[in-house]
Amino acid sequence: MFQLEPIAALATAPGIGAIAVLRVSGAGAIELTNRIFRGKDLTQQASHTAHFGTLRNPDGSIIDEVLITVFRAPKSFTKEDVVEISCHGSEFIIQQILRRLTAEGARLARPGEFTQRAFLNGQFDLVQAEAVADLIASDSDASHRAALTQLRGGFSKQLKILRQQLIDFVALVELELDFGEEDVEFAHRQQLRQLMLDIRRALHPLIESFSAGNAIKNGIPTVIVGKPNAGKSTLLNALLNEEKAIVSDIPGTTRDVIEDELFIDGLRFRLIDTAGLREATDQIEVIGIERTQQKMRDAALVVYLFDGRNISPEALRSAVNEVRSLGKPYLLVGNKLDALTDEKKQVIEAIADEKIVWISASQQTHLDELKAALSNRVRTDSAIQTGSAVVTNVRHYEHLTGTDDALARAISGLESGVTADWLAMDLRVALQHLGELTGEITTDDLLDSIFSKFCIGK
């Protein structure tokens, strides 16, 4: 653990508020804050204690009444000496305090610099550090749980243990290279093969979770499709409780995609209203339908909406086959329930041979049932389990797949009897990916790129 020059920044969101919190971290943070503080001598106070007093200008005039919290190294977020200053949330006061702190020797912090120092001082690994930013940005129960799981270690602790075991084997393989002419084998090949299989077994669920994790982090893309005049735009407006899309009896009113967000049971759904699926009559409609088909391919969940009053058996079977062929979660939603008899509903359900959610978009009936069905459909998908460790970061995904590919080559080489030098090459690549994933191997450019995306003060 080491302490760098003191840095200071606003730790709460900018703007006028009841209070603001400024953070100072680094060598001499307590001493320099004490020089502008009037109250108890902060240099004599224990860690994790709070003290009331005033911050002063050089001429003795009061800047503000504040509450100072002292955290002594290594028992702080950055593992450095840290001071947190709670003041009134005036922009003028905040700037005055920052000006006094910098005059006493602190430097204004760069984005993410506090978290970067925590990482460099071994507070957590790089995956956990990135989870801090995800936790701050989380806007749903699912994204919050995913970030919290990563912050608490998630999958990185397990991978670090497996990586160390692989390092031990690689050392033995490298040792064999020093005795190349003597045909000795220090690394037991069957044990090495089993370890590589164990690592790949740990990687595969994480790799497969990426599409679900990305949906959790950025919202679940949910496309509403169906024939013209099925009521897609009416449904979108009803779910959002606002006139987002134009509604008309004229077929083909929606010619472009319309998107908005809806939160259901802690999940964020990105609802996408699309052009009706039919034979296009002009070039603009052709583009709209092509975009609909692309959104269907990209979606994590497809809602197929149909007008229960006049859908034919052939059209319904075709619709079911089409959404099934996409190979992703879907819901069949029957609209115009207010104009249907129970007998008609039973006939349609028998033809579809599927569970159908019945609603009336125009009357806004059974929308709660539809929302529950959307939530359940996502939660029953084994890839999306909000309490499990899931991969939400592209950088993590790329290193996981890179590790898996290198191990697959190593296993293949092992089975075909490649020499130790060829085996060592693939094992080194796997170790490089695992090390960069958890931060055991880093470069300044990598760290700057990662932490520059953080907010200032974190």
mmCIF file with all atom_site columns, N, CA, C and O in Angstrom, residues 77-119:
data_model
loop_
_atom_site.group_PDB
_atom_site.id
_atom_site.type_symbol
_atom_site.label_atom_id
_atom_site.label_alt_id
_atom_site.label_comp_id
_atom_site.label_asym_id
_atom_site.label_entity_id
_atom_site.label_seq_id
_atom_site.pdbx_PDB_ins_code
_atom_site.Cartn_x
_atom_site.Cartn_y
_atom_site.Cartn_z
_atom_site.occupancy
_atom_site.B_iso_or_equiv
_atom_site.pdbx_formal_charge
_atom_site.auth_seq_id
_atom_site.auth_comp_id
_atom_site.auth_asym_id
_atom_site.auth_atom_id
_atom_site.pdbx_PDB_model_num
ATOM 1   N N  . PHE A 1 77  ? -11.626 3.805  1.612   1.00 0.00 ? 77  PHE A N  1
ATOM 2   C CA . PHE A 1 77  ? -11.964 3.300  0.271   1.00 0.00 ? 77  PHE A CA 1
ATOM 3   C C  . PHE A 1 77  ? -10.720 3.175  -0.597  1.00 0.00 ? 77  PHE A C  1
ATOM 4   O O  . PHE A 1 77  ? -10.534 2.181  -1.304  1.00 0.00 ? 77  PHE A O  1
ATOM 5   N N  . THR A 1 78  ? -9.839  4.174  -0.545  1.00 0.00 ? 78  THR A N  1
ATOM 6   C CA . THR A 1 78  ? -8.633  4.159  -1.376  1.00 0.00 ? 78  THR A CA 1
ATOM 7   C C  . THR A 1 78  ? -7.441  3.502  -0.688  1.00 0.00 ? 78  THR A C  1
ATOM 8   O O  . THR A 1 78  ? -6.387  3.336  -1.312  1.00 0.00 ? 78  THR A O  1
ATOM 9   N N  . LYS A 1 79  ? -7.600  3.150  0.595   1.00 0.00 ? 79  LYS A N  1
ATOM 10  C CA . LYS A 1 79  ? -6.522  2.665  1.453   1.00 0.00 ? 79  LYS A CA 1
ATOM 11  C C  . LYS A 1 79  ? -5.487  3.759  1.735   1.00 0.00 ? 79  LYS A C  1
ATOM 12  O O  . LYS A 1 79  ? -4.399  3.474  2.238   1.00 0.00 ? 79  LYS A O  1
ATOM 13  N N  . GLU A 1 80  ? -5.803  4.998  1.391   1.00 0.00 ? 80  GLU A N  1
ATOM 14  C CA . GLU A 1 80  ? -4.995  6.150  1.748   1.00 0.00 ? 80  GLU A CA 1
ATOM 15  C C  . GLU A 1 80  ? -5.692  6.894  2.879   1.00 0.00 ? 80  GLU A C  1
ATOM 16  O O  . GLU A 1 80  ? -6.826  6.578  3.232   1.00 0.00 ? 80  GLU A O  1
ATOM 17  N N  . ASP A 1 81  ? -5.034  7.927  3.431   1.00 0.00 ? 81  ASP A N  1
ATOM 18  C CA . ASP A 1 81  ? -5.735  8.843  4.329   1.00 0.00 ? 81  ASP A CA 1
ATOM 19  C C  . ASP A 1 81  ? -6.809  9.567  3.527   1.00 0.00 ? 81  ASP A C  1
ATOM 20  O O  . ASP A 1 81  ? -6.535  10.090 2.441   1.00 0.00 ? 81  ASP A O  1
ATOM 21  N N  . VAL A 1 82  ? -8.032  9.575  4.038   1.00 0.00 ? 82  VAL A N  1
ATOM 22  C CA . VAL A 1 82  ? -9.153  10.190 3.325   1.00 0.00 ? 82  VAL A CA 1
ATOM 23  C C  . VAL A 1 82  ? -9.913  11.103 4.277   1.00 0.00 ? 82  VAL A C  1
ATOM 24  O O  . VAL A 1 82  ? -10.121 10.767 5.451   1.00 0.00 ? 82  VAL A O  1
ATOM 25  N N  . VAL A 1 83  ? -10.328 12.256 3.755   1.00 0.00 ? 83  VAL A N  1
ATOM 26  C CA . VAL A 1 83  ? -11.209 13.166 4.479   1.00 0.00 ? 83  VAL A CA 1
ATOM 27  C C  . VAL A 1 83  ? -12.430 13.417 3.605   1.00 0.00 ? 83  VAL A C  1
ATOM 28  O O  . VAL A 1 83  ? -12.289 13.687 2.410   1.00 0.00 ? 83  VAL A O  1
ATOM 29  N N  . GLU A 1 84  ? -13.618 13.313 4.185   1.00 0.00 ? 84  GLU A N  1
ATOM 30  C CA . GLU A 1 84  ? -14.842 13.668 3.469   1.00 0.00 ? 84  GLU A CA 1
ATOM 31  C C  . GLU A 1 84  ? -15.477 14.869 4.155   1.00 0.00 ? 84  GLU A C  1
ATOM 32  O O  . GLU A 1 84  ? -15.673 14.868 5.377   1.00 0.00 ? 84  GLU A O  1
ATOM 33  N N  . ILE A 1 85  ? -15.775 15.887 3.375   1.00 0.00 ? 85  ILE A N  1
ATOM 34  C CA . ILE A 1 85  ? -16.292 17.156 3.887   1.00 0.00 ? 85  ILE A CA 1
ATOM 35  C C  . ILE A 1 85  ? -17.750 17.298 3.469   1.00 0.00 ? 85  ILE A C  1
ATOM 36  O O  . ILE A 1 85  ? -18.045 17.368 2.270   1.00 0.00 ? 85  ILE A O  1
ATOM 37  N N  . SER A 1 86  ? -18.647 17.307 4.423   1.00 0.00 ? 86  SER A N  1
ATOM 38  C CA . SER A 1 86  ? -20.065 17.538 4.151   1.00 0.00 ? 86  SER A CA 1
ATOM 39  C C  . SER A 1 86  ? -20.367 19.012 4.391   1.00 0.00 ? 86  SER A C  1
ATOM 40  O O  . SER A 1 86  ? -20.216 19.516 5.505   1.00 0.00 ? 86  SER A O  1
ATOM 41  N N  . CYS A 1 87  ? -20.769 19.704 3.321   1.00 0.00 ? 87  CYS A N  1
ATOM 42  C CA . CYS A 1 87  ? -21.038 21.135 3.402   1.00 0.00 ? 87  CYS A CA 1
ATOM 43  C C  . CYS A 1 87  ? -22.419 21.422 2.811   1.00 0.00 ? 87  CYS A C  1
ATOM 44  O O  . CYS A 1 87  ? -23.097 20.518 2.330   1.00 0.00 ? 87  CYS A O  1
ATOM 45  N N  . HIS A 1 88  ? -22.838 22.676 2.828   1.00 0.00 ? 88  HIS A N  1
ATOM 46  C CA . HIS A 1 88  ? -24.086 23.038 2.162   1.00 0.00 ? 88  HIS A CA 1
ATOM 47  C C  . HIS A 1 88  ? -23.897 22.963 0.650   1.00 0.00 ? 88  HIS A C  1
ATOM 48  O O  . HIS A 1 88  ? -22.812 23.234 0.133   1.00 0.00 ? 88  HIS A O  1
ATOM 49  N N  . GLY A 1 89  ? -24.987 22.585 -0.052  1.00 0.00 ? 89  GLY A N  1
ATOM 50  C CA . GLY A 1 89  ? -24.869 22.274 -1.468  1.00 0.00 ? 89  GLY A CA 1
ATOM 51  C C  . GLY A 1 89  ? -24.914 23.467 -2.398  1.00 0.00 ? 89  GLY A C  1
ATOM 52  O O  . GLY A 1 89  ? -25.585 23.413 -3.437  1.00 0.00 ? 89  GLY A O  1
ATOM 53  N N  . SER A 1 90  ? -24.195 24.509 -2.074  1.00 0.00 ? 90  SER A N  1
ATOM 54  C CA . SER A 1 90  ? -24.094 25.689 -2.926  1.00 0.00 ? 90  SER A CA 1
ATOM 55  C C  . SER A 1 90  ? -22.898 25.553 -3.858  1.00 0.00 ? 90  SER A C  1
ATOM 56  O O  . SER A 1 90  ? -21.799 25.193 -3.416  1.00 0.00 ? 90  SER A O  1
ATOM 57  N N  . GLU A 1 91  ? -23.096 25.842 -5.141  1.00 0.00 ? 91  GLU A N  1
ATOM 58  C CA . GLU A 1 91  ? -21.986 25.778 -6.093  1.00 0.00 ? 91  GLU A CA 1
ATOM 59  C C  . GLU A 1 91  ? -20.861 26.717 -5.660  1.00 0.00 ? 91  GLU A C  1
ATOM 60  O O  . GLU A 1 91  ? -19.677 26.394 -5.790  1.00 0.00 ? 91  GLU A O  1
ATOM 61  N N  . PHE A 1 92  ? -21.226 27.897 -5.155  1.00 0.00 ? 92  PHE A N  1
ATOM 62  C CA . PHE A 1 92  ? -20.221 28.868 -4.721  1.00 0.00 ? 92  PHE A CA 1
ATOM 63  C C  . PHE A 1 92  ? -19.392 28.308 -3.566  1.00 0.00 ? 92  PHE A C  1
ATOM 64  O O  . PHE A 1 92  ? -18.159 28.391 -3.565  1.00 0.00 ? 92  PHE A O  1
ATOM 65  N N  . ILE A 1 93  ? -20.074 27.709 -2.584  1.00 0.00 ? 93  ILE A N  1
ATOM 66  C CA . ILE A 1 93  ? -19.365 27.141 -1.431  1.00 0.00 ? 93  ILE A CA 1
ATOM 67  C C  . ILE A 1 93  ? -18.436 26.012 -1.877  1.00 0.00 ? 93  ILE A C  1
ATOM 68  O O  . ILE A 1 93  ? -17.282 25.925 -1.440  1.00 0.00 ? 93  ILE A O  1
ATOM 69  N N  . ILE A 1 94  ? -18.941 25.138 -2.743  1.00 0.00 ? 94  ILE A N  1
ATOM 70  C CA . ILE A 1 94  ? -18.133 23.999 -3.226  1.00 0.00 ? 94  ILE A CA 1
ATOM 71  C C  . ILE A 1 94  ? -16.854 24.499 -3.895  1.00 0.00 ? 94  ILE A C  1
ATOM 72  O O  . ILE A 1 94  ? -15.754 23.996 -3.636  1.00 0.00 ? 94  ILE A O  1
ATOM 73  N N  . GLN A 1 95  ? -16.995 25.488 -4.762  1.00 0.00 ? 95  GLN A N  1
ATOM 74  C CA . GLN A 1 95  ? -15.823 26.005 -5.468  1.00 0.00 ? 95  GLN A CA 1
ATOM 75  C C  . GLN A 1 95  ? -14.843 26.691 -4.511  1.00 0.00 ? 95  GLN A C  1
ATOM 76  O O  . GLN A 1 95  ? -13.625 26.582 -4.680  1.00 0.00 ? 95  GLN A O  1
ATOM 77  N N  . GLN A 1 96  ? -15.388 27.384 -3.515  1.00 0.00 ? 96  GLN A N  1
ATOM 78  C CA . GLN A 1 96  ? -14.525 28.031 -2.531  1.00 0.00 ? 96  GLN A CA 1
ATOM 79  C C  . GLN A 1 96  ? -13.716 26.994 -1.746  1.00 0.00 ? 96  GLN A C  1
ATOM 80  O O  . GLN A 1 96  ? -12.516 27.172 -1.497  1.00 0.00 ? 96  GLN A O  1
ATOM 81  N N  . ILE A 1 97  ? -14.358 25.903 -1.361  1.00 0.00 ? 97  ILE A N  1
ATOM 82  C CA . ILE A 1 97  ? -13.657 24.854 -0.604  1.00 0.00 ? 97  ILE A CA 1
ATOM 83  C C  . ILE A 1 97  ? -12.587 24.196 -1.471  1.00 0.00 ? 97  ILE A C  1
ATOM 84  O O  . ILE A 1 97  ? -11.453 23.973 -1.026  1.00 0.00 ? 97  ILE A O  1
ATOM 85  N N  . LEU A 1 98  ? -12.944 23.864 -2.709  1.00 0.00 ? 98  LEU A N  1
ATOM 86  C CA . LEU A 1 98  ? -11.964 23.246 -3.613  1.00 0.00 ? 98  LEU A CA 1
ATOM 87  C C  . LEU A 1 98  ? -10.779 24.179 -3.842  1.00 0.00 ? 98  LEU A C  1
ATOM 88  O O  . LEU A 1 98  ? -9.618  23.739 -3.907  1.00 0.00 ? 98  LEU A O  1
ATOM 89  N N  . ARG A 1 99  ? -11.053 25.476 -3.945  1.00 0.00 ? 99  ARG A N  1
ATOM 90  C CA . ARG A 1 99  ? -9.981  26.445 -4.144  1.00 0.00 ? 99  ARG A CA 1
ATOM 91  C C  . ARG A 1 99  ? -9.038  26.451 -2.933  1.00 0.00 ? 99  ARG A C  1
ATOM 92  O O  . ARG A 1 99  ? -7.812  26.515 -3.083  1.00 0.00 ? 99  ARG A O  1
ATOM 93  N N  . ARG A 1 100 ? -9.586  26.382 -1.724  1.00 0.00 ? 100 ARG A N  1
ATOM 94  C CA . ARG A 1 100 ? -8.757  26.369 -0.521  1.00 0.00 ? 100 ARG A CA 1
ATOM 95  C C  . ARG A 1 100 ? -7.957  25.066 -0.416  1.00 0.00 ? 100 ARG A C  1
ATOM 96  O O  . ARG A 1 100 ? -6.779  25.082 -0.019  1.00 0.00 ? 100 ARG A O  1
ATOM 97  N N  . LEU A 1 101 ? -8.590  23.940 -0.785  1.00 0.00 ? 101 LEU A N  1
ATOM 98  C CA . LEU A 1 101 ? -7.880  22.657 -0.717  1.00 0.00 ? 101 LEU A CA 1
ATOM 99  C C  . LEU A 1 101 ? -6.704  22.626 -1.693  1.00 0.00 ? 101 LEU A C  1
ATOM 100 O O  . LEU A 1 101 ? -5.614  22.153 -1.347  1.00 0.00 ? 101 LEU A O  1
ATOM 101 N N  . THR A 1 102 ? -6.913  23.131 -2.891  1.00 0.00 ? 102 THR A N  1
ATOM 102 C CA . THR A 1 102 ? -5.819  23.128 -3.873  1.00 0.00 ? 102 THR A CA 1
ATOM 103 C C  . THR A 1 102 ? -4.732  24.111 -3.463  1.00 0.00 ? 102 THR A C  1
ATOM 104 O O  . THR A 1 102 ? -3.544  23.879 -3.710  1.00 0.00 ? 102 THR A O  1
ATOM 105 N N  . ALA A 1 103 ? -5.112  25.211 -2.818  1.00 0.00 ? 103 ALA A N  1
ATOM 106 C CA . ALA A 1 103 ? -4.116  26.170 -2.342  1.00 0.00 ? 103 ALA A CA 1
ATOM 107 C C  . ALA A 1 103 ? -3.223  25.560 -1.267  1.00 0.00 ? 103 ALA A C  1
ATOM 108 O O  . ALA A 1 103 ? -2.051  25.943 -1.119  1.00 0.00 ? 103 ALA A O  1
ATOM 109 N N  . GLU A 1 104 ? -3.771  24.569 -0.540  1.00 0.00 ? 104 GLU A N  1
ATOM 110 C CA . GLU A 1 104 ? -3.011  23.914 0.523   1.00 0.00 ? 104 GLU A CA 1
ATOM 111 C C  . GLU A 1 104 ? -2.225  22.704 0.019   1.00 0.00 ? 104 GLU A C  1
ATOM 112 O O  . GLU A 1 104 ? -1.561  22.031 0.809   1.00 0.00 ? 104 GLU A O  1
ATOM 113 N N  . GLY A 1 105 ? -2.328  22.410 -1.270  1.00 0.00 ? 105 GLY A N  1
ATOM 114 C CA . GLY A 1 105 ? -1.486  21.339 -1.817  1.00 0.00 ? 105 GLY A CA 1
ATOM 115 C C  . GLY A 1 105 ? -2.204  20.190 -2.489  1.00 0.00 ? 105 GLY A C  1
ATOM 116 O O  . GLY A 1 105 ? -1.555  19.292 -3.034  1.00 0.00 ? 105 GLY A O  1
ATOM 117 N N  . ALA A 1 106 ? -3.527  20.173 -2.472  1.00 0.00 ? 106 ALA A N  1
ATOM 118 C CA . ALA A 1 106 ? -4.263  19.096 -3.143  1.00 0.00 ? 106 ALA A CA 1
ATOM 119 C C  . ALA A 1 106 ? -4.366  19.393 -4.642  1.00 0.00 ? 106 ALA A C  1
ATOM 120 O O  . ALA A 1 106 ? -4.265  20.546 -5.074  1.00 0.00 ? 106 ALA A O  1
ATOM 121 N N  . ARG A 1 107 ? -4.543  18.362 -5.423  1.00 0.00 ? 107 ARG A N  1
ATOM 122 C CA . ARG A 1 107 ? -4.777  18.478 -6.855  1.00 0.00 ? 107 ARG A CA 1
ATOM 123 C C  . ARG A 1 107 ? -6.188  18.033 -7.168  1.00 0.00 ? 107 ARG A C  1
ATOM 124 O O  . ARG A 1 107 ? -6.694  17.101 -6.542  1.00 0.00 ? 107 ARG A O  1
ATOM 125 N N  . LEU A 1 108 ? -6.852  18.692 -8.127  1.00 0.00 ? 108 LEU A N  1
ATOM 126 C CA . LEU A 1 108 ? -8.193  18.252 -8.527  1.00 0.00 ? 108 LEU A CA 1
ATOM 127 C C  . LEU A 1 108 ? -8.114  16.857 -9.141  1.00 0.00 ? 108 LEU A C  1
ATOM 128 O O  . LEU A 1 108 ? -7.270  16.594 -10.014 1.00 0.00 ? 108 LEU A O  1
ATOM 129 N N  . ALA A 1 109 ? -8.981  15.976 -8.689  1.00 0.00 ? 109 ALA A N  1
ATOM 130 C CA . ALA A 1 109 ? -8.948  14.577 -9.121  1.00 0.00 ? 109 ALA A CA 1
ATOM 131 C C  . ALA A 1 109 ? -9.443  14.428 -10.550 1.00 0.00 ? 109 ALA A C  1
ATOM 132 O O  . ALA A 1 109 ? -10.307 15.174 -11.013 1.00 0.00 ? 109 ALA A O  1
ATOM 133 N N  . ARG A 1 110 ? -8.880  13.453 -11.250 1.00 0.00 ? 110 ARG A N  1
ATOM 134 C CA . ARG A 1 110 ? -9.375  13.086 -12.583 1.00 0.00 ? 110 ARG A CA 1
ATOM 135 C C  . ARG A 1 110 ? -10.563 12.137 -12.427 1.00 0.00 ? 110 ARG A C  1
ATOM 136 O O  . ARG A 1 110 ? -10.758 11.547 -11.357 1.00 0.00 ? 110 ARG A O  1
ATOM 137 N N  . PRO A 1 111 ? -11.349 11.937 -13.501 1.00 0.00 ? 111 PRO A N  1
ATOM 138 C CA . PRO A 1 111 ? -12.465 10.984 -13.413 1.00 0.00 ? 111 PRO A CA 1
ATOM 139 C C  . PRO A 1 111 ? -11.983 9.600  -12.977 1.00 0.00 ? 111 PRO A C  1
ATOM 140 O O  . PRO A 1 111 ? -11.012 9.068  -13.525 1.00 0.00 ? 111 PRO A O  1
ATOM 141 N N  . GLY A 1 112 ? -12.650 9.039  -11.971 1.00 0.00 ? 112 GLY A N  1
ATOM 142 C CA . GLY A 1 112 ? -12.350 7.684  -11.523 1.00 0.00 ? 112 GLY A CA 1
ATOM 143 C C  . GLY A 1 112 ? -11.060 7.522  -10.752 1.00 0.00 ? 112 GLY A C  1
ATOM 144 O O  . GLY A 1 112 ? -10.658 6.399  -10.429 1.00 0.00 ? 112 GLY A O  1
ATOM 145 N N  . GLU A 1 113 ? -10.390 8.627  -10.395 1.00 0.00 ? 113 GLU A N  1
ATOM 146 C CA . GLU A 1 113 ? -9.060  8.497  -9.799  1.00 0.00 ? 113 GLU A CA 1
ATOM 147 C C  . GLU A 1 113 ? -9.105  7.908  -8.396  1.00 0.00 ? 113 GLU A C  1
ATOM 148 O O  . GLU A 1 113 ? -8.176  7.204  -7.982  1.00 0.00 ? 113 GLU A O  1
ATOM 149 N N  . PHE A 1 114 ? -10.156 8.152  -7.639  1.00 0.00 ? 114 PHE A N  1
ATOM 150 C CA . PHE A 1 114 ? -10.257 7.554  -6.301  1.00 0.00 ? 114 PHE A CA 1
ATOM 151 C C  . PHE A 1 114 ? -10.368 6.030  -6.413  1.00 0.00 ? 114 PHE A C  1
ATOM 152 O O  . PHE A 1 114 ? -9.707  5.292  -5.679  1.00 0.00 ? 114 PHE A O  1
ATOM 153 N N  . THR A 1 115 ? -11.214 5.561  -7.328  1.00 0.00 ? 115 THR A N  1
ATOM 154 C CA . THR A 1 115 ? -11.367 4.114  -7.523  1.00 0.00 ? 115 THR A CA 1
ATOM 155 C C  . THR A 1 115 ? -10.090 3.507  -8.090  1.00 0.00 ? 115 THR A C  1
ATOM 156 O O  . THR A 1 115 ? -9.721  2.381  -7.738  1.00 0.00 ? 115 THR A O  1
ATOM 157 N N  . GLN A 1 116 ? -9.414  4.245  -8.974  1.00 0.00 ? 116 GLN A N  1
ATOM 158 C CA . GLN A 1 116 ? -8.154  3.748  -9.525  1.00 0.00 ? 116 GLN A CA 1
ATOM 159 C C  . GLN A 1 116 ? -7.119  3.558  -8.416  1.00 0.00 ? 116 GLN A C  1
ATOM 160 O O  . GLN A 1 116 ? -6.396  2.556  -8.394  1.00 0.00 ? 116 GLN A O  1
ATOM 161 N N  . ARG A 1 117 ? -7.061  4.488  -7.478  1.00 0.00 ? 117 ARG A N  1
ATOM 162 C CA . ARG A 1 117 ? -6.131  4.335  -6.359  1.00 0.00 ? 117 ARG A CA 1
ATOM 163 C C  . ARG A 1 117 ? -6.517  3.150  -5.473  1.00 0.00 ? 117 ARG A C  1
ATOM 164 O O  . ARG A 1 117 ? -5.648  2.430  -4.971  1.00 0.00 ? 117 ARG A O  1
ATOM 165 N N  . ALA A 1 118 ? -7.820  2.946  -5.293  1.00 0.00 ? 118 ALA A N  1
ATOM 166 C CA . ALA A 1 118 ? -8.267  1.788  -4.509  1.00 0.00 ? 118 ALA A CA 1
ATOM 167 C C  . ALA A 1 118 ? -7.810  0.494  -5.173  1.00 0.00 ? 118 ALA A C  1
ATOM 168 O O  . ALA A 1 118 ? -7.353  -0.449 -4.509  1.00 0.00 ? 118 ALA A O  1
ATOM 169 N N  . PHE A 1 119 ? -7.909  0.427  -6.514  1.00 0.00 ? 119 PHE A N  1
ATOM 170 C CA . PHE A 1 119 ? -7.441  -0.748 -7.257  1.00 0.00 ? 119 PHE A CA 1
ATOM 171 C C  . PHE A 1 119 ? -5.932  -0.920 -7.124  1.00 0.00 ? 119 PHE A C  1
ATOM 172 O O  . PHE A 1 119 ? -5.441  -2.012 -6.828  1.00 0.00 ? 119 PHE A O  1
#
